[in-house]
Tab-separated table of N, CA and C in Angstrom:
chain	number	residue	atom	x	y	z
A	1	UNK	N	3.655	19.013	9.985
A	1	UNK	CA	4.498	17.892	9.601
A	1	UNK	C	5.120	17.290	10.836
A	2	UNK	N	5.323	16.146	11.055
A	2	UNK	CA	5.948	15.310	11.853
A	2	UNK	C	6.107	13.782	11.969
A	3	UNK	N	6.175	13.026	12.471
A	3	UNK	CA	6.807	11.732	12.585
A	3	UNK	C	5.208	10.891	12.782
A	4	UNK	N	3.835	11.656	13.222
A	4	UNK	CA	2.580	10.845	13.229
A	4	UNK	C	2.542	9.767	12.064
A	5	UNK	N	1.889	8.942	12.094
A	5	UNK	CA	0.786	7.718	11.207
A	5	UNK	C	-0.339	7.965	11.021
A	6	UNK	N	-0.771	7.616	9.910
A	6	UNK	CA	-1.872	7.613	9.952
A	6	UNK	C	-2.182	5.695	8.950
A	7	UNK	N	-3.554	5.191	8.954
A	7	UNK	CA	-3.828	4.114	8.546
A	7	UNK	C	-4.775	4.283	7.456
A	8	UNK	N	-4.934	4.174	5.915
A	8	UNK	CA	-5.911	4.305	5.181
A	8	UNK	C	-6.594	3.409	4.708
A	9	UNK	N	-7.760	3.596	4.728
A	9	UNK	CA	-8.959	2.750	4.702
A	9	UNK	C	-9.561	3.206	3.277
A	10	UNK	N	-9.170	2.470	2.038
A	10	UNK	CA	-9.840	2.855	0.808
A	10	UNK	C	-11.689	2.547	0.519
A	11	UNK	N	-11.842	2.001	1.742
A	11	UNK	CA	-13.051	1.360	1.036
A	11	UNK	C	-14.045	2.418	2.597
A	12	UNK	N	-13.590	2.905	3.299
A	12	UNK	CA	-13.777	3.783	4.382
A	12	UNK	C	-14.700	4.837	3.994
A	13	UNK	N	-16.052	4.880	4.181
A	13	UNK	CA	-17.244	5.757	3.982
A	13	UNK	C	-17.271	6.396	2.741
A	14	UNK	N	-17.272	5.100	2.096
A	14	UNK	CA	-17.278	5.337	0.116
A	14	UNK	C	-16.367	5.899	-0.609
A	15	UNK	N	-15.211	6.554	-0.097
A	15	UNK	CA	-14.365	7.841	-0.404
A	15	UNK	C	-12.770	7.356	0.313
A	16	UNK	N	-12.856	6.543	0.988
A	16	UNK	CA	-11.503	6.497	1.537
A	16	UNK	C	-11.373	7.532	2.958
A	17	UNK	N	-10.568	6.606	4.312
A	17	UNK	CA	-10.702	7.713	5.268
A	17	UNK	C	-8.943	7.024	5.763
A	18	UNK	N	-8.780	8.482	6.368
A	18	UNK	CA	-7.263	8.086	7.320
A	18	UNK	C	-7.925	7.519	8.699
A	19	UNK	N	-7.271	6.831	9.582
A	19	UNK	CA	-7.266	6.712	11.142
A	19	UNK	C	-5.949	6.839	11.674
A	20	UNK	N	-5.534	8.194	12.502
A	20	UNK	CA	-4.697	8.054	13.130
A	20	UNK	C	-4.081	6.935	14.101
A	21	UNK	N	-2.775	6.847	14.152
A	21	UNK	CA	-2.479	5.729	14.954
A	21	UNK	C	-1.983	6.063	16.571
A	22	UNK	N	-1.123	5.491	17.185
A	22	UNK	CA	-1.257	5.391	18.613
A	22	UNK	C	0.685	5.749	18.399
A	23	UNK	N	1.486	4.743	17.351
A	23	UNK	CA	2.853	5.072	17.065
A	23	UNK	C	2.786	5.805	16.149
A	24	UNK	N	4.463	6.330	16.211
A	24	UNK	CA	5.147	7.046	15.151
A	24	UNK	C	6.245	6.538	14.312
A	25	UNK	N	6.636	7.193	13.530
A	25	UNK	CA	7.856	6.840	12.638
A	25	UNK	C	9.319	7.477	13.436
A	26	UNK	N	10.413	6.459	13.122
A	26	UNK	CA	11.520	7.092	13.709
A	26	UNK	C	11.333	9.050	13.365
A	27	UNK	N	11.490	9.057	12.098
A	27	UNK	CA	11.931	10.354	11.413
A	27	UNK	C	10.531	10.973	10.747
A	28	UNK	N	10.928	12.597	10.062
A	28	UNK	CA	9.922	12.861	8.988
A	28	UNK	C	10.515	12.049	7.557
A	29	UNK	N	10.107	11.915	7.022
A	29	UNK	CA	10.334	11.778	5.623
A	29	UNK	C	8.905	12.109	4.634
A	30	UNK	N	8.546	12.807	3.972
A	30	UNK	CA	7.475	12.456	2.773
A	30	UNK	C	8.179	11.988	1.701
A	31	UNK	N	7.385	11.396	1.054
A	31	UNK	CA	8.095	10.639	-0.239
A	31	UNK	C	8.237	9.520	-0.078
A	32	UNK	N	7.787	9.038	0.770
A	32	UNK	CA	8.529	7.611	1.498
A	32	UNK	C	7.492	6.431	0.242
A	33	UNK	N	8.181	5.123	0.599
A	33	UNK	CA	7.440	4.582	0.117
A	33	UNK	C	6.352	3.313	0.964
A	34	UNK	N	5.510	2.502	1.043
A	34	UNK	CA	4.934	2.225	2.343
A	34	UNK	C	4.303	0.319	1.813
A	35	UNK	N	4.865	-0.409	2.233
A	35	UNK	CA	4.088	-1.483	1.716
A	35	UNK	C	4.036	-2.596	3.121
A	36	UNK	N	2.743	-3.161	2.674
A	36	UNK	CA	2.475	-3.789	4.143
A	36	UNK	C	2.748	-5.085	3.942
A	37	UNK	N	3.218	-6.270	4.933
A	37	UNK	CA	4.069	-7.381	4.866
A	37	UNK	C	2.832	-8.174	5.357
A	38	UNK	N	2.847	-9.743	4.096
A	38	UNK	CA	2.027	-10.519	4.454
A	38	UNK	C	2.053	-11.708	4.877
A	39	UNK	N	3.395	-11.648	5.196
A	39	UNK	CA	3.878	-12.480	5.238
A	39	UNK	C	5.279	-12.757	5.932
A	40	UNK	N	5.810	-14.210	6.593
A	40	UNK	CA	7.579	-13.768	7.220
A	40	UNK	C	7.570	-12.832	8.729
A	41	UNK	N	8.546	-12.627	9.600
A	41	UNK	CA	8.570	-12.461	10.791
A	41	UNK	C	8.133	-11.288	10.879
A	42	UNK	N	7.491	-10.294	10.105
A	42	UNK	CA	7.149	-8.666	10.320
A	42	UNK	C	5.870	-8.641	10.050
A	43	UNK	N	5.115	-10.266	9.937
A	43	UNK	CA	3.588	-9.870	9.078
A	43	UNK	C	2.888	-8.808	10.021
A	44	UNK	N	1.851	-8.645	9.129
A	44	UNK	CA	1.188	-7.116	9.833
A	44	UNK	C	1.699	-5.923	10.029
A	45	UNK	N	2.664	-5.849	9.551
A	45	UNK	CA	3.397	-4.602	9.849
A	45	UNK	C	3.913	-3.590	8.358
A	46	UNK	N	3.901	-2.577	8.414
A	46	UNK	CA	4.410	-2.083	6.963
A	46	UNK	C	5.905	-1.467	7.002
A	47	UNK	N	6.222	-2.195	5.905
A	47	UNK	CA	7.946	-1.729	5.732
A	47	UNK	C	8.088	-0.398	5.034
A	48	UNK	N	8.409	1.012	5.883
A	48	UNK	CA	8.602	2.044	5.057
A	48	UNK	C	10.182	2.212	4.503
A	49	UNK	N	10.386	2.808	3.074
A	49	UNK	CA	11.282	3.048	2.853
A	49	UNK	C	11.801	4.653	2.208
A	50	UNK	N	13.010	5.142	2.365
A	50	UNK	CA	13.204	5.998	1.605
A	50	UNK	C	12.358	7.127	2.081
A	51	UNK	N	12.285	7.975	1.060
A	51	UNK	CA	11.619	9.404	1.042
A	51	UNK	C	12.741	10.955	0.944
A	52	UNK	N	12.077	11.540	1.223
A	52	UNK	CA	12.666	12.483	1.554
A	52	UNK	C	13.340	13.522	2.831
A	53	UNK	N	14.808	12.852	3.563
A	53	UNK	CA	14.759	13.655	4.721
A	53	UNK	C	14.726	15.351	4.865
A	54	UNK	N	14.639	16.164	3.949
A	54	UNK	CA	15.134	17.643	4.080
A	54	UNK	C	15.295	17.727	2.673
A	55	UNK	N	14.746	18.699	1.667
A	55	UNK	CA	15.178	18.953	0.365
A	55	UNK	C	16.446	19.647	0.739
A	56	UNK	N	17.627	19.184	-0.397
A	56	UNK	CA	17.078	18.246	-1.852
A	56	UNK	C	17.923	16.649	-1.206
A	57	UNK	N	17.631	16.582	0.403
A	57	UNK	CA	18.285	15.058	0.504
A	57	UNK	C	17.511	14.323	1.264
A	58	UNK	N	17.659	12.459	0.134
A	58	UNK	CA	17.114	11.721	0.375
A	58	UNK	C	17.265	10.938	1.411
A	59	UNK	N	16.187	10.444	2.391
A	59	UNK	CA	16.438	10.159	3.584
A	59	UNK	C	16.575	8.626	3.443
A	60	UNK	N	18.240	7.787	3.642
A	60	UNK	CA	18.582	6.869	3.310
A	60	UNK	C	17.847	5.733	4.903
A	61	UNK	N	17.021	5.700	4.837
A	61	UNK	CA	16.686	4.877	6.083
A	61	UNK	C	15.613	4.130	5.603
A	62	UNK	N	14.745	2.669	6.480
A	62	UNK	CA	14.151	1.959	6.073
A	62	UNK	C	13.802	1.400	7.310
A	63	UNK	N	12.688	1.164	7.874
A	63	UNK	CA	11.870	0.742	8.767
A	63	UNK	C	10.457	-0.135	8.875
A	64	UNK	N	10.898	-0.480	10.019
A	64	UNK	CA	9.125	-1.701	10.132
A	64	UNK	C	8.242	-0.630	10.678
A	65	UNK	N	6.635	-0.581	10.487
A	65	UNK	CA	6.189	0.116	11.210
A	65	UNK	C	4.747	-0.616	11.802
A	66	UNK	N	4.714	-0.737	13.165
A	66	UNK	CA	3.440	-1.606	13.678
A	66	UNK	C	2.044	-1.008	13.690
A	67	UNK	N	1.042	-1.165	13.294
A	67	UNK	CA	0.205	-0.004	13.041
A	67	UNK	C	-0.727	-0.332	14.572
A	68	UNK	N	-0.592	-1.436	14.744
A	68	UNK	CA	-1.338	-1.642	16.203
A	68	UNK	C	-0.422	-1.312	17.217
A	69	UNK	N	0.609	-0.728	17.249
A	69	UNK	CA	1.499	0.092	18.428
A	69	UNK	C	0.854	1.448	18.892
């Protein structure tokens, strides 16, 4: 576990594949939630939110994340 990226490719050798990225996330969190912006001053980039910092507490933070960083 740690702060890595990864990028998923659903349509990626019939089955779906990850590609690691080059950045990281400030923090760990799983649980998070991940949606990519298509728009407005962050396009290309995915806004993560939330998750989980440490059971049983939720990690109140929210971030841009550049996948080409």
């Amino acid at each position: 576990a740690g702060t890595h990226c990864e990028v998923y490719d659903p349509d990626g050798g019939g089955a779906g594949t990850f590609t690691p990225t080059t950045g990281s996330m400030s923090g760990f969190r799983p649980g998070h939630t991940a949606t990519a912006l298509t728009s407005g001053p962050h396009v290309g980039q995915i806004l993560v939110i939330g998750g989980n910092g440490g059971y049983p507490v939720q990690a109140a933070m929210t971030e841009f994340f550049n996948p080409a960083d």
